[in-house]
C-alpha cells in the first residue's frame, strides 16, 4: 500500500493522508503509524486521513491509534434528470456573484475548515479546474438576495459520466424558509 501524503494540508490540519482503494486492512495501522512517524509535522497538530472505499470497521482501526471521526463522505447514485420543478435557480456568473457567494458560503460553512475559509483567490483557482462548469453552479435567490447554492462537478470517466455535489448550502438566514 502506498499512503498518499498531500503536499498541502487543508486549513486546520498539519497533515493530510489518503489511504487508496484496495489497501490491506491488516497492514493499515502499521503503515499509518509509520507514515506519521516519518512525517515532519508538529506533534500537537491535527492529522486528517481520507480512506477511499471505507468500511464500517475502519473507524475501529483508526480509533485504536488515536483518531476519531469528524465527518464522512458518501457516494450515492441516482438516475438524472430528476424532477426539478418548483425551484427557480440560475447559473453563477463569475465576477458578478463572487461577493454574495463568498458571504453565504462563509456563513453556511463556518464550521468547516476548508469550505468556510474559501476566499476570492481560492475561488478563482476553482474556476480554473478542469471540472468547472458555470452551468453546474446554480444559485437560488429569494427577494433579490442569495439564499442558497448547489455547485456540481462532472467527472467524465472512460465509460461512465459521474456527477458529484461539490458544495450545497442554504444561507443560515434562510434556513427556516421552504423554497418550493
PDB file of C-alpha atoms in Angstrom:
ATOM      1  CA  UNK A   1       0.000   0.000   0.000  1.00  0.00           C
ATOM      2  CA  UNK A   2       1.162   3.491  -0.665  1.00  0.00           C
ATOM      3  CA  UNK A   3      -0.338   6.014   1.708  1.00  0.00           C
ATOM      4  CA  UNK A   4      -0.514   9.311  -0.130  1.00  0.00           C
ATOM      5  CA  UNK A   5       0.623  12.345   1.850  1.00  0.00           C
ATOM      6  CA  UNK A   6      -0.675  15.653   0.487  1.00  0.00           C
ATOM      7  CA  UNK A   7       1.807  18.391  -0.285  1.00  0.00           C
ATOM      8  CA  UNK A   8      -0.578  20.924   1.218  1.00  0.00           C
ATOM      9  CA  UNK A   9      -2.753  20.147   4.234  1.00  0.00           C
ATOM     10  CA  UNK A  10      -6.212  21.733   4.404  1.00  0.00           C
ATOM     11  CA  UNK A  11      -6.891  24.640   6.729  1.00  0.00           C
ATOM     12  CA  UNK A  12      -6.809  23.462  10.348  1.00  0.00           C
ATOM     13  CA  UNK A  13      -4.620  20.417   9.729  1.00  0.00           C
ATOM     14  CA  UNK A  14      -0.877  19.825   9.848  1.00  0.00           C
ATOM     15  CA  UNK A  15      -1.018  16.717   7.663  1.00  0.00           C
ATOM     16  CA  UNK A  16      -3.475  15.106   5.242  1.00  0.00           C
ATOM     17  CA  UNK A  17      -3.114  11.484   4.162  1.00  0.00           C
ATOM     18  CA  UNK A  18      -5.177   9.367   1.775  1.00  0.00           C
ATOM     19  CA  UNK A  19      -5.446   5.598   2.003  1.00  0.00           C
ATOM     20  CA  UNK A  20      -6.190   4.383  -1.558  1.00  0.00           C
ATOM     21  CA  UNK A  21      -8.698   1.744  -2.622  1.00  0.00           C
ATOM     22  CA  UNK A  22      -7.572  -1.840  -2.282  1.00  0.00           C
ATOM     23  CA  UNK A  23      -5.418  -1.377   0.812  1.00  0.00           C
ATOM     24  CA  UNK A  24      -4.790  -4.239   3.202  1.00  0.00           C
ATOM     25  CA  UNK A  25      -6.685  -3.624   6.409  1.00  0.00           C
ATOM     26  CA  UNK A  26      -4.257  -5.973   8.180  1.00  0.00           C
ATOM     27  CA  UNK A  27      -1.411  -3.539   7.465  1.00  0.00           C
ATOM     28  CA  UNK A  28      -3.313  -0.271   7.799  1.00  0.00           C
ATOM     29  CA  UNK A  29      -2.429   0.630  11.395  1.00  0.00           C
ATOM     30  CA  UNK A  30       1.233  -0.355  10.958  1.00  0.00           C
ATOM     31  CA  UNK A  31       1.599   1.710   7.781  1.00  0.00           C
ATOM     32  CA  UNK A  32      -0.276   4.706   9.189  1.00  0.00           C
ATOM     33  CA  UNK A  33       1.843   4.761  12.349  1.00  0.00           C
ATOM     34  CA  UNK A  34       4.997   4.525  10.192  1.00  0.00           C
ATOM     35  CA  UNK A  35       3.801   7.349   7.934  1.00  0.00           C
ATOM     36  CA  UNK A  36       3.018   9.524  10.957  1.00  0.00           C
ATOM     37  CA  UNK A  37       6.484   8.887  12.436  1.00  0.00           C
ATOM     38  CA  UNK A  38       8.180   9.768   9.147  1.00  0.00           C
ATOM     39  CA  UNK A  39       6.232  12.990   8.649  1.00  0.00           C
ATOM     40  CA  UNK A  40       7.720  16.250   9.827  1.00  0.00           C
ATOM     41  CA  UNK A  41       4.503  17.516  11.380  1.00  0.00           C
ATOM     42  CA  UNK A  42       4.385  19.083  14.826  1.00  0.00           C
ATOM     43  CA  UNK A  43       3.106  16.598  17.393  1.00  0.00           C
ATOM     44  CA  UNK A  44       0.264  18.863  18.511  1.00  0.00           C
ATOM     45  CA  UNK A  45      -1.180  19.447  15.020  1.00  0.00           C
ATOM     46  CA  UNK A  46      -4.217  17.639  13.646  1.00  0.00           C
ATOM     47  CA  UNK A  47      -3.828  14.927  11.025  1.00  0.00           C
ATOM     48  CA  UNK A  48      -6.587  14.195   8.533  1.00  0.00           C
ATOM     49  CA  UNK A  49      -6.965  10.747   6.967  1.00  0.00           C
ATOM     50  CA  UNK A  50      -9.157  10.012   3.956  1.00  0.00           C
ATOM     51  CA  UNK A  51      -9.973   6.364   3.351  1.00  0.00           C
ATOM     52  CA  UNK A  52     -11.207   5.539  -0.123  1.00  0.00           C
ATOM     53  CA  UNK A  53     -13.732   2.710  -0.189  1.00  0.00           C
ATOM     54  CA  UNK A  54     -14.080   2.840   3.610  1.00  0.00           C
ATOM     55  CA  UNK A  55     -15.786   0.033   5.503  1.00  0.00           C
ATOM     56  CA  UNK A  56     -17.603   0.005   8.832  1.00  0.00           C
ATOM     57  CA  UNK A  57     -14.679  -1.417  10.852  1.00  0.00           C
ATOM     58  CA  UNK A  58     -12.232   1.231   9.610  1.00  0.00           C
ATOM     59  CA  UNK A  59     -13.343   3.581  12.398  1.00  0.00           C
ATOM     60  CA  UNK A  60     -12.311   0.955  14.977  1.00  0.00           C
ATOM     61  CA  UNK A  61      -8.899   0.585  13.343  1.00  0.00           C
ATOM     62  CA  UNK A  62      -8.277   4.317  13.379  1.00  0.00           C
ATOM     63  CA  UNK A  63      -9.656   4.734  16.906  1.00  0.00           C
ATOM     64  CA  UNK A  64      -7.085   2.163  18.066  1.00  0.00           C
ATOM     65  CA  UNK A  65      -4.258   4.548  17.091  1.00  0.00           C
ATOM     66  CA  UNK A  66      -5.853   7.708  18.436  1.00  0.00           C
ATOM     67  CA  UNK A  67      -8.041   9.010  15.600  1.00  0.00           C
ATOM     68  CA  UNK A  68     -11.694   9.965  15.886  1.00  0.00           C
ATOM     69  CA  UNK A  69     -14.298  10.503  13.180  1.00  0.00           C
ATOM     70  CA  UNK A  70     -15.273  14.062  12.373  1.00  0.00           C
ATOM     71  CA  UNK A  71     -17.033  13.682   9.031  1.00  0.00           C
ATOM     72  CA  UNK A  72     -17.977  11.084   6.440  1.00  0.00           C
ATOM     73  CA  UNK A  73     -18.346  11.500   2.700  1.00  0.00           C
ATOM     74  CA  UNK A  74     -20.783   9.188   0.954  1.00  0.00           C
ATOM     75  CA  UNK A  75     -21.064   8.385  -2.723  1.00  0.00           C
ATOM     76  CA  UNK A  76     -24.708   7.935  -3.646  1.00  0.00           C
ATOM     77  CA  UNK A  77     -26.114   7.440  -7.134  1.00  0.00           C
ATOM     78  CA  UNK A  78     -29.399   8.058  -8.902  1.00  0.00           C
ATOM     79  CA  UNK A  79     -30.551   8.474 -12.476  1.00  0.00           C
ATOM     80  CA  UNK A  80     -30.914  12.013 -13.765  1.00  0.00           C
ATOM     81  CA  UNK A  81     -32.578  14.281 -14.578  1.00  0.00           C
ATOM     82  CA  UNK A  82     -34.898  14.293 -11.567  1.00  0.00           C
ATOM     83  CA  UNK A  83     -37.970  16.493 -11.477  1.00  0.00           C
ATOM     84  CA  UNK A  84     -36.656  19.962 -10.585  1.00  0.00           C
ATOM     85  CA  UNK A  85     -39.952  21.795 -10.898  1.00  0.00           C
ATOM     86  CA  UNK A  86     -40.788  24.465  -8.382  1.00  0.00           C
ATOM     87  CA  UNK A  87     -37.340  25.824  -7.587  1.00  0.00           C
ATOM     88  CA  UNK A  88     -36.104  28.606  -9.856  1.00  0.00           C
ATOM     89  CA  UNK A  89     -32.320  28.799  -9.988  1.00  0.00           C
ATOM     90  CA  UNK A  90     -29.846  30.470 -12.286  1.00  0.00           C
ATOM     91  CA  UNK A  91     -26.217  29.797 -13.206  1.00  0.00           C
ATOM     92  CA  UNK A  92     -23.441  31.525 -11.289  1.00  0.00           C
ATOM     93  CA  UNK A  93     -21.842  34.470 -13.103  1.00  0.00           C
ATOM     94  CA  UNK A  94     -18.101  34.728 -12.459  1.00  0.00           C
ATOM     95  CA  UNK A  95     -17.093  38.225 -11.423  1.00  0.00           C
ATOM     96  CA  UNK A  96     -20.686  39.233 -10.650  1.00  0.00           C
ATOM     97  CA  UNK A  97     -21.787  36.740  -7.978  1.00  0.00           C
ATOM     98  CA  UNK A  98     -18.430  36.289  -6.237  1.00  0.00           C
ATOM     99  CA  UNK A  99     -19.011  38.549  -3.230  1.00  0.00           C
ATOM    100  CA  UNK A 100     -22.539  37.335  -2.453  1.00  0.00           C
ATOM    101  CA  UNK A 101     -21.487  33.711  -2.876  1.00  0.00           C
ATOM    102  CA  UNK A 102     -18.433  34.062  -0.619  1.00  0.00           C
ATOM    103  CA  UNK A 103     -20.549  35.696   2.106  1.00  0.00           C
ATOM    104  CA  UNK A 104     -23.200  32.951   2.042  1.00  0.00           C
ATOM    105  CA  UNK A 105     -20.565  30.227   1.768  1.00  0.00           C
ATOM    106  CA  UNK A 106     -18.696  31.614   4.785  1.00  0.00           C
ATOM    107  CA  UNK A 107     -21.850  31.697   6.924  1.00  0.00           C
ATOM    108  CA  UNK A 108     -23.134  28.305   5.802  1.00  0.00           C
ATOM    109  CA  UNK A 109     -19.763  26.585   6.283  1.00  0.00           C
ATOM    110  CA  UNK A 110     -18.468  28.488   9.318  1.00  0.00           C
ATOM    111  CA  UNK A 111     -17.817  25.093  10.968  1.00  0.00           C
ATOM    112  CA  UNK A 112     -15.837  23.669   8.021  1.00  0.00           C
ATOM    113  CA  UNK A 113     -12.087  24.429   7.934  1.00  0.00           C
ATOM    114  CA  UNK A 114     -11.698  24.271   4.144  1.00  0.00           C
ATOM    115  CA  UNK A 115     -15.013  25.330   2.644  1.00  0.00           C
ATOM    116  CA  UNK A 116     -15.663  28.000   5.274  1.00  0.00           C
ATOM    117  CA  UNK A 117     -12.330  29.715   4.601  1.00  0.00           C
ATOM    118  CA  UNK A 118     -12.842  29.980   0.842  1.00  0.00           C
ATOM    119  CA  UNK A 119     -11.727  33.396  -0.408  1.00  0.00           C
ATOM    120  CA  UNK A 120     -11.664  35.094  -3.813  1.00  0.00           C
ATOM    121  CA  UNK A 121      -8.197  33.783  -4.676  1.00  0.00           C
ATOM    122  CA  UNK A 122      -9.144  30.159  -3.895  1.00  0.00           C
ATOM    123  CA  UNK A 123     -12.458  30.634  -5.695  1.00  0.00           C
ATOM    124  CA  UNK A 124     -10.622  31.835  -8.807  1.00  0.00           C
ATOM    125  CA  UNK A 125      -8.405  28.730  -8.590  1.00  0.00           C
ATOM    126  CA  UNK A 126     -11.512  26.513  -8.502  1.00  0.00           C
ATOM    127  CA  UNK A 127     -12.877  28.244 -11.595  1.00  0.00           C
ATOM    128  CA  UNK A 128      -9.701  27.146 -13.426  1.00  0.00           C
ATOM    129  CA  UNK A 129     -10.187  23.478 -12.538  1.00  0.00           C
ATOM    130  CA  UNK A 130     -10.849  21.141 -15.461  1.00  0.00           C
ATOM    131  CA  UNK A 131     -14.200  20.118 -13.979  1.00  0.00           C
ATOM    132  CA  UNK A 132     -15.568  23.654 -13.501  1.00  0.00           C
ATOM    133  CA  UNK A 133     -18.709  24.440 -15.490  1.00  0.00           C
ATOM    134  CA  UNK A 134     -20.720  27.545 -14.629  1.00  0.00           C
ATOM    135  CA  UNK A 135     -23.895  25.742 -15.782  1.00  0.00           C
ATOM    136  CA  UNK A 136     -23.312  23.320 -12.882  1.00  0.00           C
ATOM    137  CA  UNK A 137     -23.049  26.110 -10.303  1.00  0.00           C
ATOM    138  CA  UNK A 138     -26.617  27.143  -9.527  1.00  0.00           C
ATOM    139  CA  UNK A 139     -27.840  29.963  -7.307  1.00  0.00           C
ATOM    140  CA  UNK A 140     -31.183  30.342  -5.574  1.00  0.00           C
ATOM    141  CA  UNK A 141     -32.268  33.916  -4.974  1.00  0.00           C
ATOM    142  CA  UNK A 142     -35.120  34.989  -2.704  1.00  0.00           C
ATOM    143  CA  UNK A 143     -36.228  38.610  -2.500  1.00  0.00           C
ATOM    144  CA  UNK A 144     -33.164  39.679  -4.540  1.00  0.00           C
ATOM    145  CA  UNK A 145     -30.761  38.022  -2.095  1.00  0.00           C
ATOM    146  CA  UNK A 146     -28.680  34.885  -2.500  1.00  0.00           C
ATOM    147  CA  UNK A 147     -30.429  32.268  -0.371  1.00  0.00           C
ATOM    148  CA  UNK A 148     -28.501  29.169  -1.376  1.00  0.00           C
ATOM    149  CA  UNK A 149     -26.452  27.383  -3.985  1.00  0.00           C
ATOM    150  CA  UNK A 150     -25.639  23.988  -5.415  1.00  0.00           C
ATOM    151  CA  UNK A 151     -22.261  23.520  -7.089  1.00  0.00           C
ATOM    152  CA  UNK A 152     -21.650  20.308  -9.000  1.00  0.00           C
ATOM    153  CA  UNK A 153     -18.698  18.578 -10.607  1.00  0.00           C
ATOM    154  CA  UNK A 154     -18.934  16.171 -13.525  1.00  0.00           C
ATOM    155  CA  UNK A 155     -16.260  13.509 -13.934  1.00  0.00           C
ATOM    156  CA  UNK A 156     -16.015  12.086 -17.436  1.00  0.00           C
ATOM    157  CA  UNK A 157     -14.604   8.615 -16.956  1.00  0.00           C
ATOM    158  CA  UNK A 158     -13.866   6.161 -19.752  1.00  0.00           C
ATOM    159  CA  UNK A 159     -17.282   4.528 -19.936  1.00  0.00           C
ATOM    160  CA  UNK A 160     -19.260   6.430 -17.325  1.00  0.00           C
ATOM    161  CA  UNK A 161     -20.050  10.045 -16.585  1.00  0.00           C
ATOM    162  CA  UNK A 162     -20.428  10.620 -12.851  1.00  0.00           C
ATOM    163  CA  UNK A 163     -21.553  13.822 -11.203  1.00  0.00           C
ATOM    164  CA  UNK A 164     -20.963  14.948  -7.668  1.00  0.00           C
ATOM    165  CA  UNK A 165     -22.240  17.746  -5.497  1.00  0.00           C
ATOM    166  CA  UNK A 166     -19.129  19.755  -4.710  1.00  0.00           C
ATOM    167  CA  UNK A 167     -20.907  22.091  -2.283  1.00  0.00           C
ATOM    168  CA  UNK A 168     -24.536  22.741  -1.438  1.00  0.00           C
ATOM    169  CA  UNK A 169     -25.816  25.178   1.153  1.00  0.00           C
ATOM    170  CA  UNK A 170     -28.576  27.475   2.312  1.00  0.00           C
ATOM    171  CA  UNK A 171     -27.719  30.800   3.916  1.00  0.00           C
ATOM    172  CA  UNK A 172     -28.433  30.308   7.651  1.00  0.00           C
ATOM    173  CA  UNK A 173     -30.619  33.423   7.472  1.00  0.00           C
ATOM    174  CA  UNK A 174     -32.984  31.483   5.178  1.00  0.00           C
ATOM    175  CA  UNK A 175     -32.773  28.085   6.866  1.00  0.00           C
ATOM    176  CA  UNK A 176     -36.319  28.401   8.192  1.00  0.00           C
ATOM    177  CA  UNK A 177     -37.823  29.043   4.743  1.00  0.00           C
ATOM    178  CA  UNK A 178     -39.332  26.485   2.410  1.00  0.00           C
ATOM    179  CA  UNK A 179     -38.291  27.175  -1.190  1.00  0.00           C
ATOM    180  CA  UNK A 180     -40.885  25.182  -3.132  1.00  0.00           C
TER     181      UNK A 180
END
